[in-house]
Amino acid sequence: MNKSELSETLAVKYGLSLKKAEEVVTAIFDTLTEALGTGERIEIRGFGSFVVNDYKAYTGRNPKTGEAIEVKPKKLPFFKVGKDLRERVGH
Amino acid sequence: MTKADIVEKIYERVGFSKKESAELVETVFDIIKNTLEGGDKIKIAGFGNFVVKEKADRRGRNPQTGEEITISARKILTFKPSQVLKSSLNKE
């Protein structure tokens, strides 16, 4: 299911115009992206949590050529599935 | 940030009542959860993909006792962030 299908399903389920449903779905993921952008942790009960981990600069290697390269410091988002959903998915 | 904060943002941005905003946020996550429970993936352009992966049986070890055990086959949910999300965390 992609973002448009999610919007369509929301529109049908909630009795909403497709345009409004798209606005809601977009606003939700924009909100999550902005929170992660400031390094904030997100916790959604019954779903899971998102955290941003900081990585320091390190010297890596191009696995093809073996050449050493400087990897800049970076931030990466991680999702940890909540217990309820993990059990629902994993049965 | 919790679900209540997300509801507040939806309320400010989309122009529904607080009650409707709460129901809409709840419904969106319900749809996502039901879809993943059914084994289908969720692909949100600009954010990332939630994918259910099947893991086969594998042999493991109880780290405390050293005893060999079989870890049963299972399904796990993974999240792969989109390139857009990763860049937005690393701009400037």
Short mmCIF file of C-alpha atoms in Angstrom, two decimals, chain A residues 14-43:
data_model
loop_
_atom_site.label_atom_id
_atom_site.label_comp_id
_atom_site.label_asym_id
_atom_site.label_seq_id
_atom_site.Cartn_x
_atom_site.Cartn_y
_atom_site.Cartn_z
CA TYR A 14 -13.81 8.14 7.48
CA GLY A 15 -16.18 9.51 4.83
CA LEU A 16 -13.85 12.27 3.69
CA SER A 17 -12.99 13.83 0.33
CA LEU A 18 -9.84 12.37 -1.21
CA LYS A 19 -8.25 15.82 -1.14
CA LYS A 20 -8.79 16.20 2.62
CA ALA A 21 -7.60 12.65 3.28
CA GLU A 22 -4.41 13.36 1.34
CA GLU A 23 -3.86 16.53 3.39
CA VAL A 24 -4.20 14.56 6.62
CA VAL A 25 -1.80 11.80 5.55
CA THR A 26 0.73 14.33 4.25
CA ALA A 27 0.45 16.40 7.44
CA ILE A 28 1.07 13.33 9.61
CA PHE A 29 4.26 12.31 7.81
CA ASP A 30 5.47 15.94 7.52
CA THR A 31 5.02 16.24 11.28
CA LEU A 32 7.03 13.07 11.89
CA THR A 33 9.77 14.22 9.50
CA GLU A 34 10.02 17.63 11.20
CA ALA A 35 10.23 16.08 14.67
CA LEU A 36 13.00 13.71 13.56
CA GLY A 37 14.74 16.66 11.89
CA THR A 38 15.13 18.31 15.29
CA GLY A 39 16.39 15.01 16.73
CA GLU A 40 13.21 14.48 18.70
CA ARG A 41 12.11 10.97 19.63
CA ILE A 42 8.60 9.93 18.53
CA GLU A 43 6.52 7.42 20.40
#
